[in-house]
Amino acid sequence: MPRSKEKKKRPGPSKVNVESAVQEVKKVFNETEESELVNYIKMAAKMHYGLNLANVKKLAYEYAITNKKKYPSKWDEKKKPEGTSLARSTSFNKETVAAFFKAYKSALAKGKFEPSRIYNVDETGITTVQQPLKILAPKGVKQIGGMTSAERGVLVTMICCINAAGNTVPPLFVFPWANFKNHLKGAPVGAIGAANKSGWSNEDVFFKYLQHFISHVKPTIEDKVVLLLDNHESHVSIPTIDLAKRSGVILVTFHPHTSHRMQPLDVCVYEPFKTYYSSAVSNWMNTPGNAGKPITIYDVAELANTFLVNKTFYHQT
C-alpha cells in the first residue's frame, strides 16, 4: 500500500515580547488637563475665535510650561509664536449677525438680567497728538492748518466698560512702559493703570481689567452678569475665561469684522469721545502757561476725564 503522506506541521508563531515591541506612549498631560484644553478649544470656537492646528499646538506648549510639565525637547525648537490672523473668513452679514444674537439670547436665558447686569467692554487708542478740529478761514484759501501738540504722538490705550442702564466701570489706561508707574493725575475716580511697551492691551492687561471689573460690579454665580466684548485673542485666554466662569461673568463675543457695526462702545461712544478729547487737547494748549508745551502720556488720563465726567451717561457703579 502506498505510504500515506505525513502532514507537515506548520511552524507556530514565534513568541514575541509585546511589551518590548510596542513603545509606550508618553503622555504630557493627565486626563484632567487634557479635558481643560479640550473645553478651552470648544469655548474658543463658541466665542467665534476658532483655533487651527497651529494655534492648538502653541496653546499646548504654553499650557505645558505654565503647569511645569515634562515635555519633548523638540517642542522648544518649534515653540516660536506665529502671528495669528484675526481676519477670519467672516464679516458683517446676515449669518454672522444671527449667530451672535443666538449666542446672546442663550446667555440671557441663563438668568434674569436687568439692564444694569448687561455690560459692554472695549478699548480704544489715545495719542498725545490730537486730531485737529475744523477751523474757520477765508473762502478760497486752500492751505490752512490747525495747531497740534507734536508731529507724532505716543499711544495710550483706554479700556472702558458701560452697561445697558448707562452706568460705567472706571477705565484702565495702558501706558507704553515696561513697568507701570502710577502717574494717573486727574484720572477718573477709581481708574487704574497698566504697562505694555506697545501701549496696547494684551492677555495680562485684560486679565487685570477683568479683576478690576469684577471688584466693581461684584457678580456671583447666583447673580451673574453678561459681558459683551470683541473676540480679540487677549480677551479669550485660558486665565480670563476661567476667572469669568468662576466669578459669574458670562462672556459673549462679537464676530470678527462686525464691531464697527455691533460694538456699542465703538458705534456710540468712542467716536464722540475722540472729538471731545481733541477739543480738550486744543483747550489745554491754549491755556496760559501751556503755550509751547507738548502733551505727554502723563496728561492723557486727565484730558480723557474731561469727556468721561461731563457726559450724562457717566455714572460709576
PDB file of C-alpha atoms in Angstrom:
ATOM      1  CA  MET A   1       0.000   0.000   0.000  1.00  0.00           C
ATOM      2  CA  PRO A   2       1.255   3.407  -0.754  1.00  0.00           C
ATOM      3  CA  ARG A   3       2.694   5.167   2.198  1.00  0.00           C
ATOM      4  CA  SER A   4       0.387   7.960   3.396  1.00  0.00           C
ATOM      5  CA  LYS A   5       1.890  11.347   3.200  1.00  0.00           C
ATOM      6  CA  GLU A   6       2.564  12.836   6.560  1.00  0.00           C
ATOM      7  CA  LYS A   7       1.113  16.257   7.081  1.00  0.00           C
ATOM      8  CA  LYS A   8       3.790  18.786   7.529  1.00  0.00           C
ATOM      9  CA  LYS A   9       3.380  20.816  10.641  1.00  0.00           C
ATOM     10  CA  ARG A  10       3.449  24.499  10.036  1.00  0.00           C
ATOM     11  CA  PRO A  11       5.789  26.330  12.300  1.00  0.00           C
ATOM     12  CA  GLY A  12       3.902  28.048  15.051  1.00  0.00           C
ATOM     13  CA  PRO A  13       4.135  31.704  15.623  1.00  0.00           C
ATOM     14  CA  SER A  14       7.258  32.817  17.309  1.00  0.00           C
ATOM     15  CA  LYS A  15       6.829  34.234  20.746  1.00  0.00           C
ATOM     16  CA  VAL A  16       7.058  37.988  20.756  1.00  0.00           C
ATOM     17  CA  ASN A  17       7.535  40.167  23.781  1.00  0.00           C
ATOM     18  CA  VAL A  18       4.656  42.546  23.252  1.00  0.00           C
ATOM     19  CA  GLU A  19       5.876  44.971  25.890  1.00  0.00           C
ATOM     20  CA  SER A  20       9.172  45.434  24.066  1.00  0.00           C
ATOM     21  CA  ALA A  21       7.582  45.511  20.614  1.00  0.00           C
ATOM     22  CA  VAL A  22       5.138  48.280  21.419  1.00  0.00           C
ATOM     23  CA  GLN A  23       6.623  51.554  22.508  1.00  0.00           C
ATOM     24  CA  GLU A  24       4.744  53.063  25.355  1.00  0.00           C
ATOM     25  CA  VAL A  25       3.218  56.417  24.555  1.00  0.00           C
ATOM     26  CA  LYS A  26       4.422  59.056  26.944  1.00  0.00           C
ATOM     27  CA  LYS A  27       1.631  61.452  27.831  1.00  0.00           C
ATOM     28  CA  VAL A  28       2.430  65.035  28.695  1.00  0.00           C
ATOM     29  CA  PHE A  29      -0.933  65.901  30.250  1.00  0.00           C
ATOM     30  CA  ASN A  30      -3.175  63.911  32.539  1.00  0.00           C
ATOM     31  CA  GLU A  31      -6.859  63.396  31.769  1.00  0.00           C
ATOM     32  CA  THR A  32      -7.972  66.430  33.747  1.00  0.00           C
ATOM     33  CA  GLU A  33      -5.522  68.709  31.955  1.00  0.00           C
ATOM     34  CA  GLU A  34      -6.498  67.298  28.569  1.00  0.00           C
ATOM     35  CA  SER A  35     -10.146  67.956  29.394  1.00  0.00           C
ATOM     36  CA  GLU A  36      -9.308  71.566  30.275  1.00  0.00           C
ATOM     37  CA  LEU A  37      -7.574  72.038  26.924  1.00  0.00           C
ATOM     38  CA  VAL A  38     -10.484  70.482  25.051  1.00  0.00           C
ATOM     39  CA  ASN A  39     -13.002  72.638  26.911  1.00  0.00           C
ATOM     40  CA  TYR A  40     -10.970  75.744  26.115  1.00  0.00           C
ATOM     41  CA  ILE A  41     -10.854  74.870  22.403  1.00  0.00           C
ATOM     42  CA  LYS A  42     -14.632  74.326  22.415  1.00  0.00           C
ATOM     43  CA  MET A  43     -15.185  77.573  24.283  1.00  0.00           C
ATOM     44  CA  ALA A  44     -12.973  79.481  21.826  1.00  0.00           C
ATOM     45  CA  ALA A  45     -14.994  78.098  18.923  1.00  0.00           C
ATOM     46  CA  LYS A  46     -18.272  79.170  20.557  1.00  0.00           C
ATOM     47  CA  MET A  47     -16.792  82.640  21.051  1.00  0.00           C
ATOM     48  CA  HIS A  48     -16.046  82.861  17.301  1.00  0.00           C
ATOM     49  CA  TYR A  49     -12.313  82.518  17.873  1.00  0.00           C
ATOM     50  CA  GLY A  50     -11.782  79.063  16.401  1.00  0.00           C
ATOM     51  CA  LEU A  51      -8.259  77.689  16.790  1.00  0.00           C
ATOM     52  CA  ASN A  52      -6.464  75.966  13.931  1.00  0.00           C
ATOM     53  CA  LEU A  53      -3.942  73.154  14.406  1.00  0.00           C
ATOM     54  CA  ALA A  54      -1.004  75.552  14.710  1.00  0.00           C
ATOM     55  CA  ASN A  55      -2.851  77.553  17.379  1.00  0.00           C
ATOM     56  CA  VAL A  56      -3.656  74.407  19.345  1.00  0.00           C
ATOM     57  CA  LYS A  57      -0.011  73.260  19.278  1.00  0.00           C
ATOM     58  CA  LYS A  58       1.129  76.653  20.544  1.00  0.00           C
ATOM     59  CA  LEU A  59      -1.589  76.554  23.207  1.00  0.00           C
ATOM     60  CA  ALA A  60      -0.485  73.088  24.365  1.00  0.00           C
ATOM     61  CA  TYR A  61       3.133  74.236  24.575  1.00  0.00           C
ATOM     62  CA  GLU A  62       2.249  77.295  26.681  1.00  0.00           C
ATOM     63  CA  TYR A  63      -0.062  75.185  28.844  1.00  0.00           C
ATOM     64  CA  ALA A  64       2.736  72.676  29.461  1.00  0.00           C
ATOM     65  CA  ILE A  65       5.120  75.453  30.538  1.00  0.00           C
ATOM     66  CA  THR A  66       2.504  77.057  32.795  1.00  0.00           C
ATOM     67  CA  ASN A  67       1.840  73.739  34.540  1.00  0.00           C
ATOM     68  CA  LYS A  68       5.558  72.805  34.649  1.00  0.00           C
ATOM     69  CA  LYS A  69       5.014  69.613  32.706  1.00  0.00           C
ATOM     70  CA  LYS A  70       7.751  67.405  31.294  1.00  0.00           C
ATOM     71  CA  TYR A  71       7.505  67.554  27.519  1.00  0.00           C
ATOM     72  CA  PRO A  72       9.647  66.528  24.496  1.00  0.00           C
ATOM     73  CA  SER A  73      12.641  68.785  23.939  1.00  0.00           C
ATOM     74  CA  LYS A  74      11.610  69.227  20.300  1.00  0.00           C
ATOM     75  CA  TRP A  75       8.721  71.338  21.480  1.00  0.00           C
ATOM     76  CA  ASP A  76      11.182  74.081  22.398  1.00  0.00           C
ATOM     77  CA  GLU A  77      12.519  74.192  18.829  1.00  0.00           C
ATOM     78  CA  LYS A  78       9.129  74.945  17.285  1.00  0.00           C
ATOM     79  CA  LYS A  79       7.575  76.979  20.034  1.00  0.00           C
ATOM     80  CA  LYS A  80       8.177  80.294  18.315  1.00  0.00           C
ATOM     81  CA  PRO A  81       4.899  82.150  18.350  1.00  0.00           C
ATOM     82  CA  GLU A  82       3.442  82.794  14.945  1.00  0.00           C
ATOM     83  CA  GLY A  83       1.106  85.637  14.178  1.00  0.00           C
ATOM     84  CA  THR A  84      -2.496  84.548  14.437  1.00  0.00           C
ATOM     85  CA  SER A  85      -4.591  86.427  11.934  1.00  0.00           C
ATOM     86  CA  LEU A  86      -7.849  87.619  13.405  1.00  0.00           C
ATOM     87  CA  ALA A  87      -9.089  88.436   9.917  1.00  0.00           C
ATOM     88  CA  ARG A  88     -11.056  85.244   9.564  1.00  0.00           C
ATOM     89  CA  SER A  89     -13.360  84.455   6.714  1.00  0.00           C
ATOM     90  CA  THR A  90     -16.337  86.037   8.473  1.00  0.00           C
ATOM     91  CA  SER A  91     -17.604  89.574   8.083  1.00  0.00           C
ATOM     92  CA  PHE A  92     -20.695  91.645   8.757  1.00  0.00           C
ATOM     93  CA  ASN A  93     -23.540  89.716   7.158  1.00  0.00           C
ATOM     94  CA  LYS A  94     -26.883  88.123   7.975  1.00  0.00           C
ATOM     95  CA  GLU A  95     -25.364  84.810   9.075  1.00  0.00           C
ATOM     96  CA  THR A  96     -22.780  86.234  11.479  1.00  0.00           C
ATOM     97  CA  VAL A  97     -25.248  88.690  12.990  1.00  0.00           C
ATOM     98  CA  ALA A  98     -27.746  85.857  13.518  1.00  0.00           C
ATOM     99  CA  ALA A  99     -25.030  83.699  15.119  1.00  0.00           C
ATOM    100  CA  PHE A 100     -24.145  86.471  17.558  1.00  0.00           C
ATOM    101  CA  PHE A 101     -27.738  87.065  18.636  1.00  0.00           C
ATOM    102  CA  LYS A 102     -28.240  83.347  19.057  1.00  0.00           C
ATOM    103  CA  ALA A 103     -25.300  83.258  21.483  1.00  0.00           C
ATOM    104  CA  TYR A 104     -26.533  86.445  23.160  1.00  0.00           C
ATOM    105  CA  LYS A 105     -30.053  85.061  23.683  1.00  0.00           C
ATOM    106  CA  SER A 106     -28.557  81.848  25.018  1.00  0.00           C
ATOM    107  CA  ALA A 107     -26.596  83.872  27.588  1.00  0.00           C
ATOM    108  CA  LEU A 108     -29.671  85.867  28.618  1.00  0.00           C
ATOM    109  CA  ALA A 109     -31.594  82.626  29.081  1.00  0.00           C
ATOM    110  CA  LYS A 110     -29.243  81.688  31.941  1.00  0.00           C
ATOM    111  CA  GLY A 111     -30.803  84.212  34.292  1.00  0.00           C
ATOM    112  CA  LYS A 112     -32.965  87.292  34.699  1.00  0.00           C
ATOM    113  CA  PHE A 113     -30.730  90.122  33.560  1.00  0.00           C
ATOM    114  CA  GLU A 114     -31.728  93.697  34.226  1.00  0.00           C
ATOM    115  CA  PRO A 115     -30.079  96.355  32.008  1.00  0.00           C
ATOM    116  CA  SER A 116     -27.703  97.074  34.905  1.00  0.00           C
ATOM    117  CA  ARG A 117     -26.359  93.498  34.625  1.00  0.00           C
ATOM    118  CA  ILE A 118     -25.526  93.656  30.894  1.00  0.00           C
ATOM    119  CA  TYR A 119     -22.142  95.233  30.152  1.00  0.00           C
ATOM    120  CA  ASN A 120     -20.052  96.055  27.101  1.00  0.00           C
ATOM    121  CA  VAL A 121     -16.261  96.437  27.296  1.00  0.00           C
ATOM    122  CA  ASP A 122     -13.952  97.745  24.593  1.00  0.00           C
ATOM    123  CA  GLU A 123     -10.640  99.524  24.218  1.00  0.00           C
ATOM    124  CA  THR A 124      -9.564 102.487  22.166  1.00  0.00           C
ATOM    125  CA  GLY A 125      -6.258 104.130  21.397  1.00  0.00           C
ATOM    126  CA  ILE A 126      -5.472 107.672  22.508  1.00  0.00           C
ATOM    127  CA  THR A 127      -2.416 109.569  21.335  1.00  0.00           C
ATOM    128  CA  THR A 128      -0.656 112.615  22.654  1.00  0.00           C
ATOM    129  CA  VAL A 129      -1.369 114.318  19.308  1.00  0.00           C
ATOM    130  CA  GLN A 130      -4.987 115.280  18.764  1.00  0.00           C
ATOM    131  CA  GLN A 131      -6.913 115.289  15.518  1.00  0.00           C
ATOM    132  CA  PRO A 132      -7.159 118.984  14.544  1.00  0.00           C
ATOM    133  CA  LEU A 133     -10.699 120.336  14.729  1.00  0.00           C
ATOM    134  CA  LYS A 134     -12.320 122.199  11.868  1.00  0.00           C
ATOM    135  CA  ILE A 135     -11.291 125.846  11.798  1.00  0.00           C
ATOM    136  CA  LEU A 136     -12.670 128.983  10.192  1.00  0.00           C
ATOM    137  CA  ALA A 137     -10.792 130.505   7.272  1.00  0.00           C
ATOM    138  CA  PRO A 138     -11.482 132.904   4.377  1.00  0.00           C
ATOM    139  CA  LYS A 139     -13.271 131.350   1.435  1.00  0.00           C
ATOM    140  CA  GLY A 140     -10.917 130.178  -1.291  1.00  0.00           C
ATOM    141  CA  VAL A 141      -7.907 129.658   0.976  1.00  0.00           C
ATOM    142  CA  LYS A 142      -6.617 126.163   0.227  1.00  0.00           C
ATOM    143  CA  GLN A 143      -3.721 125.800   2.644  1.00  0.00           C
ATOM    144  CA  ILE A 144      -4.945 126.058   6.211  1.00  0.00           C
ATOM    145  CA  GLY A 145      -3.789 124.274   9.314  1.00  0.00           C
ATOM    146  CA  GLY A 146      -4.540 123.724  12.952  1.00  0.00           C
ATOM    147  CA  MET A 147      -2.050 123.557  15.770  1.00  0.00           C
ATOM    148  CA  THR A 148      -1.227 120.100  17.149  1.00  0.00           C
ATOM    149  CA  SER A 149       0.825 119.232  20.200  1.00  0.00           C
ATOM    150  CA  ALA A 150       3.508 117.458  18.145  1.00  0.00           C
ATOM    151  CA  GLU A 151       4.114 115.829  14.776  1.00  0.00           C
ATOM    152  CA  ARG A 152       3.993 112.253  16.051  1.00  0.00           C
ATOM    153  CA  GLY A 153       2.056 111.007  19.018  1.00  0.00           C
ATOM    154  CA  VAL A 154       2.619 108.356  21.685  1.00  0.00           C
ATOM    155  CA  LEU A 155      -0.116 105.749  22.067  1.00  0.00           C
ATOM    156  CA  VAL A 156      -2.033 105.078  25.283  1.00  0.00           C
ATOM    157  CA  THR A 157      -4.903 102.580  25.337  1.00  0.00           C
ATOM    158  CA  MET A 158      -8.050 103.144  27.381  1.00  0.00           C
ATOM    159  CA  ILE A 159     -10.326 100.213  28.318  1.00  0.00           C
ATOM    160  CA  CYS A 160     -13.867 101.285  29.170  1.00  0.00           C
ATOM    161  CA  CYS A 161     -17.000  99.424  30.181  1.00  0.00           C
ATOM    162  CA  ILE A 162     -20.622 100.573  30.246  1.00  0.00           C
ATOM    163  CA  ASN A 163     -23.869  98.763  30.998  1.00  0.00           C
ATOM    164  CA  ALA A 164     -27.268  98.991  29.321  1.00  0.00           C
ATOM    165  CA  ALA A 165     -28.505 101.298  32.100  1.00  0.00           C
ATOM    166  CA  GLY A 166     -25.764 103.836  31.324  1.00  0.00           C
ATOM    167  CA  ASN A 167     -23.518 103.137  34.315  1.00  0.00           C
ATOM    168  CA  THR A 168     -19.791 102.654  33.863  1.00  0.00           C
ATOM    169  CA  VAL A 169     -16.823 100.989  35.462  1.00  0.00           C
ATOM    170  CA  PRO A 170     -13.733 103.211  35.981  1.00  0.00           C
ATOM    171  CA  PRO A 171     -11.391 102.794  32.996  1.00  0.00           C
ATOM    172  CA  LEU A 172      -7.968 101.213  32.769  1.00  0.00           C
ATOM    173  CA  PHE A 173      -5.173 103.083  30.959  1.00  0.00           C
ATOM    174  CA  VAL A 174      -2.379 101.111  29.291  1.00  0.00           C
ATOM    175  CA  PHE A 175       0.861 103.102  29.124  1.00  0.00           C
ATOM    176  CA  PRO A 176       3.842 102.350  26.857  1.00  0.00           C
ATOM    177  CA  TRP A 177       6.184 101.397  29.683  1.00  0.00           C
ATOM    178  CA  ALA A 178       7.980  98.214  30.637  1.00  0.00           C
ATOM    179  CA  ASN A 179       6.724  98.644  34.216  1.00  0.00           C
ATOM    180  CA  PHE A 180       3.726 100.614  35.402  1.00  0.00           C
ATOM    181  CA  LYS A 181       4.322 103.940  37.097  1.00  0.00           C
ATOM    182  CA  ASN A 182       1.395 105.481  38.904  1.00  0.00           C
ATOM    183  CA  HIS A 183       1.026 108.810  37.142  1.00  0.00           C
ATOM    184  CA  LEU A 184      -2.756 108.939  36.793  1.00  0.00           C
ATOM    185  CA  LYS A 185      -3.106 112.589  37.724  1.00  0.00           C
ATOM    186  CA  GLY A 186      -6.592 113.922  37.103  1.00  0.00           C
ATOM    187  CA  ALA A 187      -7.840 110.498  36.016  1.00  0.00           C
ATOM    188  CA  PRO A 188     -11.452 109.411  36.594  1.00  0.00           C
ATOM    189  CA  VAL A 189     -12.093 108.318  40.172  1.00  0.00           C
ATOM    190  CA  GLY A 190     -11.263 104.638  40.559  1.00  0.00           C
ATOM    191  CA  ALA A 191      -9.285 104.393  37.318  1.00  0.00           C
ATOM    192  CA  ILE A 192      -6.276 102.071  37.259  1.00  0.00           C
ATOM    193  CA  GLY A 193      -3.237 101.699  35.035  1.00  0.00           C
ATOM    194  CA  ALA A 194      -1.119  99.011  33.427  1.00  0.00           C
ATOM    195  CA  ALA A 195       2.020  98.865  31.302  1.00  0.00           C
ATOM    196  CA  ASN A 196       2.871  97.328  27.952  1.00  0.00           C
ATOM    197  CA  LYS A 197       5.717  98.541  25.754  1.00  0.00           C
ATOM    198  CA  SER A 198       3.465  98.805  22.702  1.00  0.00           C
ATOM    199  CA  GLY A 199       0.828 100.812  24.541  1.00  0.00           C
ATOM    200  CA  TRP A 200      -1.805  98.257  23.547  1.00  0.00           C
ATOM    201  CA  SER A 201      -3.658  95.804  25.731  1.00  0.00           C
ATOM    202  CA  ASN A 202      -2.587  92.150  25.941  1.00  0.00           C
ATOM    203  CA  GLU A 203      -3.654  88.984  27.808  1.00  0.00           C
ATOM    204  CA  ASP A 204      -2.137  90.085  31.130  1.00  0.00           C
ATOM    205  CA  VAL A 205      -3.567  93.582  30.894  1.00  0.00           C
ATOM    206  CA  PHE A 206      -7.070  92.404  30.070  1.00  0.00           C
ATOM    207  CA  PHE A 207      -6.929  89.834  32.868  1.00  0.00           C
ATOM    208  CA  LYS A 208      -6.083  92.695  35.231  1.00  0.00           C
ATOM    209  CA  TYR A 209      -9.010  94.673  33.846  1.00  0.00           C
ATOM    210  CA  LEU A 210     -11.404  91.754  34.350  1.00  0.00           C
ATOM    211  CA  GLN A 211     -10.309  91.568  38.008  1.00  0.00           C
ATOM    212  CA  HIS A 212     -10.955  95.322  38.231  1.00  0.00           C
ATOM    213  CA  PHE A 213     -14.367  94.882  36.583  1.00  0.00           C
ATOM    214  CA  ILE A 214     -15.348  92.109  38.991  1.00  0.00           C
ATOM    215  CA  SER A 215     -14.280  94.154  42.030  1.00  0.00           C
ATOM    216  CA  HIS A 216     -16.665  96.965  40.999  1.00  0.00           C
ATOM    217  CA  VAL A 217     -19.614  95.030  39.576  1.00  0.00           C
ATOM    218  CA  LYS A 218     -19.415  92.191  42.143  1.00  0.00           C
ATOM    219  CA  PRO A 219     -21.008  89.381  40.119  1.00  0.00           C
ATOM    220  CA  THR A 220     -21.554  85.966  41.689  1.00  0.00           C
ATOM    221  CA  ILE A 221     -22.536  82.514  40.470  1.00  0.00           C
ATOM    222  CA  GLU A 222     -26.049  83.221  41.773  1.00  0.00           C
ATOM    223  CA  ASP A 223     -26.181  86.791  40.405  1.00  0.00           C
ATOM    224  CA  LYS A 224     -24.366  86.698  37.088  1.00  0.00           C
ATOM    225  CA  VAL A 225     -23.644  89.485  34.614  1.00  0.00           C
ATOM    226  CA  VAL A 226     -23.307  89.379  30.821  1.00  0.00           C
ATOM    227  CA  LEU A 227     -20.207  90.971  29.312  1.00  0.00           C
ATOM    228  CA  LEU A 228     -20.137  91.719  25.571  1.00  0.00           C
ATOM    229  CA  LEU A 229     -16.682  92.072  24.057  1.00  0.00           C
ATOM    230  CA  ASP A 230     -14.582  91.652  20.916  1.00  0.00           C
ATOM    231  CA  ASN A 231     -13.134  88.218  20.198  1.00  0.00           C
ATOM    232  CA  HIS A 232      -9.556  89.530  20.308  1.00  0.00           C
ATOM    233  CA  GLU A 233      -7.004  86.923  21.376  1.00  0.00           C
ATOM    234  CA  SER A 234      -6.236  88.867  24.559  1.00  0.00           C
ATOM    235  CA  HIS A 235      -9.872  88.511  25.632  1.00  0.00           C
ATOM    236  CA  VAL A 236     -10.189  84.731  25.283  1.00  0.00           C
ATOM    237  CA  SER A 237      -7.135  83.457  27.127  1.00  0.00           C
ATOM    238  CA  ILE A 238      -7.485  80.492  29.476  1.00  0.00           C
ATOM    239  CA  PRO A 239      -6.956  82.553  32.689  1.00  0.00           C
ATOM    240  CA  THR A 240      -9.546  85.118  31.578  1.00  0.00           C
ATOM    241  CA  ILE A 241     -12.190  82.527  30.707  1.00  0.00           C
ATOM    242  CA  ASP A 242     -11.555  80.630  33.942  1.00  0.00           C
ATOM    243  CA  LEU A 243     -11.797  83.802  36.052  1.00  0.00           C
ATOM    244  CA  ALA A 244     -15.027  84.826  34.319  1.00  0.00           C
ATOM    245  CA  LYS A 245     -16.559  81.385  34.765  1.00  0.00           C
ATOM    246  CA  ARG A 246     -15.883  81.092  38.488  1.00  0.00           C
ATOM    247  CA  SER A 247     -16.896  84.721  39.117  1.00  0.00           C
ATOM    248  CA  GLY A 248     -20.294  84.675  37.412  1.00  0.00           C
ATOM    249  CA  VAL A 249     -19.348  86.632  34.276  1.00  0.00           C
ATOM    250  CA  ILE A 250     -20.884  85.292  31.056  1.00  0.00           C
ATOM    251  CA  LEU A 251     -18.668  86.281  28.116  1.00  0.00           C
ATOM    252  CA  VAL A 252     -20.375  86.864  24.757  1.00  0.00           C
ATOM    253  CA  THR A 253     -18.121  87.865  21.860  1.00  0.00           C
ATOM    254  CA  PHE A 254     -18.811  89.634  18.599  1.00  0.00           C
ATOM    255  CA  HIS A 255     -17.836  88.021  15.319  1.00  0.00           C
ATOM    256  CA  PRO A 256     -14.637  89.335  13.665  1.00  0.00           C
ATOM    257  CA  HIS A 257     -15.155  92.392  11.465  1.00  0.00           C
ATOM    258  CA  THR A 258     -18.543  93.271  12.959  1.00  0.00           C
ATOM    259  CA  SER A 259     -17.560  95.504  15.888  1.00  0.00           C
ATOM    260  CA  HIS A 260     -17.741  98.649  13.729  1.00  0.00           C
ATOM    261  CA  ARG A 261     -21.462  97.960  13.382  1.00  0.00           C
ATOM    262  CA  MET A 262     -22.359  95.983  16.508  1.00  0.00           C
ATOM    263  CA  GLN A 263     -19.957  97.023  19.272  1.00  0.00           C
ATOM    264  CA  PRO A 264     -21.954  99.632  21.281  1.00  0.00           C
ATOM    265  CA  LEU A 265     -18.892 101.478  22.568  1.00  0.00           C
ATOM    266  CA  ASP A 266     -17.419 101.625  19.071  1.00  0.00           C
ATOM    267  CA  VAL A 267     -20.638 102.828  17.469  1.00  0.00           C
ATOM    268  CA  CYS A 268     -22.000 105.224  20.089  1.00  0.00           C
ATOM    269  CA  VAL A 269     -19.251 106.332  22.474  1.00  0.00           C
ATOM    270  CA  TYR A 270     -15.718 106.293  21.112  1.00  0.00           C
ATOM    271  CA  GLU A 271     -16.344 108.476  18.067  1.00  0.00           C
ATOM    272  CA  PRO A 272     -17.705 111.427  20.072  1.00  0.00           C
ATOM    273  CA  PHE A 273     -15.069 110.714  22.718  1.00  0.00           C
ATOM    274  CA  LYS A 274     -12.280 111.287  20.161  1.00  0.00           C
ATOM    275  CA  THR A 275     -13.871 114.605  19.184  1.00  0.00           C
ATOM    276  CA  TYR A 276     -14.114 115.778  22.796  1.00  0.00           C
ATOM    277  CA  TYR A 277     -10.610 114.544  23.517  1.00  0.00           C
ATOM    278  CA  SER A 278      -9.197 116.565  20.608  1.00  0.00           C
ATOM    279  CA  SER A 279     -11.094 119.588  21.875  1.00  0.00           C
ATOM    280  CA  ALA A 280      -9.681 119.069  25.381  1.00  0.00           C
ATOM    281  CA  VAL A 281      -6.142 118.881  23.989  1.00  0.00           C
ATOM    282  CA  SER A 282      -6.670 122.081  21.984  1.00  0.00           C
ATOM    283  CA  ASN A 283      -8.031 123.880  25.053  1.00  0.00           C
ATOM    284  CA  TRP A 284      -5.066 122.628  27.106  1.00  0.00           C
ATOM    285  CA  MET A 285      -2.621 124.030  24.558  1.00  0.00           C
ATOM    286  CA  ASN A 286      -4.403 127.405  24.586  1.00  0.00           C
ATOM    287  CA  THR A 287      -4.356 127.614  28.369  1.00  0.00           C
ATOM    288  CA  PRO A 288      -1.934 130.243  29.712  1.00  0.00           C
ATOM    289  CA  GLY A 289       1.215 128.572  30.896  1.00  0.00           C
ATOM    290  CA  ASN A 290       0.960 125.651  28.470  1.00  0.00           C
ATOM    291  CA  ALA A 291       1.980 127.522  25.346  1.00  0.00           C
ATOM    292  CA  GLY A 292       4.725 125.620  23.547  1.00  0.00           C
ATOM    293  CA  LYS A 293       4.451 122.600  25.812  1.00  0.00           C
ATOM    294  CA  PRO A 294       3.835 119.207  24.200  1.00  0.00           C
ATOM    295  CA  ILE A 295       1.189 116.841  25.541  1.00  0.00           C
ATOM    296  CA  THR A 296       2.752 113.852  27.289  1.00  0.00           C
ATOM    297  CA  ILE A 297       1.388 110.471  28.341  1.00  0.00           C
ATOM    298  CA  TYR A 298       1.163 111.870  31.890  1.00  0.00           C
ATOM    299  CA  ASP A 299      -1.584 114.245  30.683  1.00  0.00           C
ATOM    300  CA  VAL A 300      -3.707 111.736  28.768  1.00  0.00           C
ATOM    301  CA  ALA A 301      -5.812 110.401  31.660  1.00  0.00           C
ATOM    302  CA  GLU A 302      -6.780 113.888  32.816  1.00  0.00           C
ATOM    303  CA  LEU A 303      -7.661 115.016  29.285  1.00  0.00           C
ATOM    304  CA  ALA A 304      -9.755 111.880  28.736  1.00  0.00           C
ATOM    305  CA  ASN A 305     -11.533 112.579  32.002  1.00  0.00           C
ATOM    306  CA  THR A 306     -12.941 115.846  30.667  1.00  0.00           C
ATOM    307  CA  PHE A 307     -15.200 113.784  28.405  1.00  0.00           C
ATOM    308  CA  LEU A 308     -15.989 110.933  30.788  1.00  0.00           C
ATOM    309  CA  VAL A 309     -17.085 113.230  33.618  1.00  0.00           C
ATOM    310  CA  ASN A 310     -19.046 115.719  31.519  1.00  0.00           C
ATOM    311  CA  LYS A 311     -21.144 113.191  29.588  1.00  0.00           C
ATOM    312  CA  THR A 312     -24.529 112.356  31.078  1.00  0.00           C
ATOM    313  CA  PHE A 313     -24.072 108.590  30.625  1.00  0.00           C
ATOM    314  CA  TYR A 314     -21.196 108.507  33.085  1.00  0.00           C
ATOM    315  CA  HIS A 315     -22.328 107.135  36.441  1.00  0.00           C
ATOM    316  CA  GLN A 316     -19.872 104.808  38.127  1.00  0.00           C
ATOM    317  CA  THR A 317     -21.045 101.501  39.538  1.00  0.00           C
TER     318      THR A 317
END
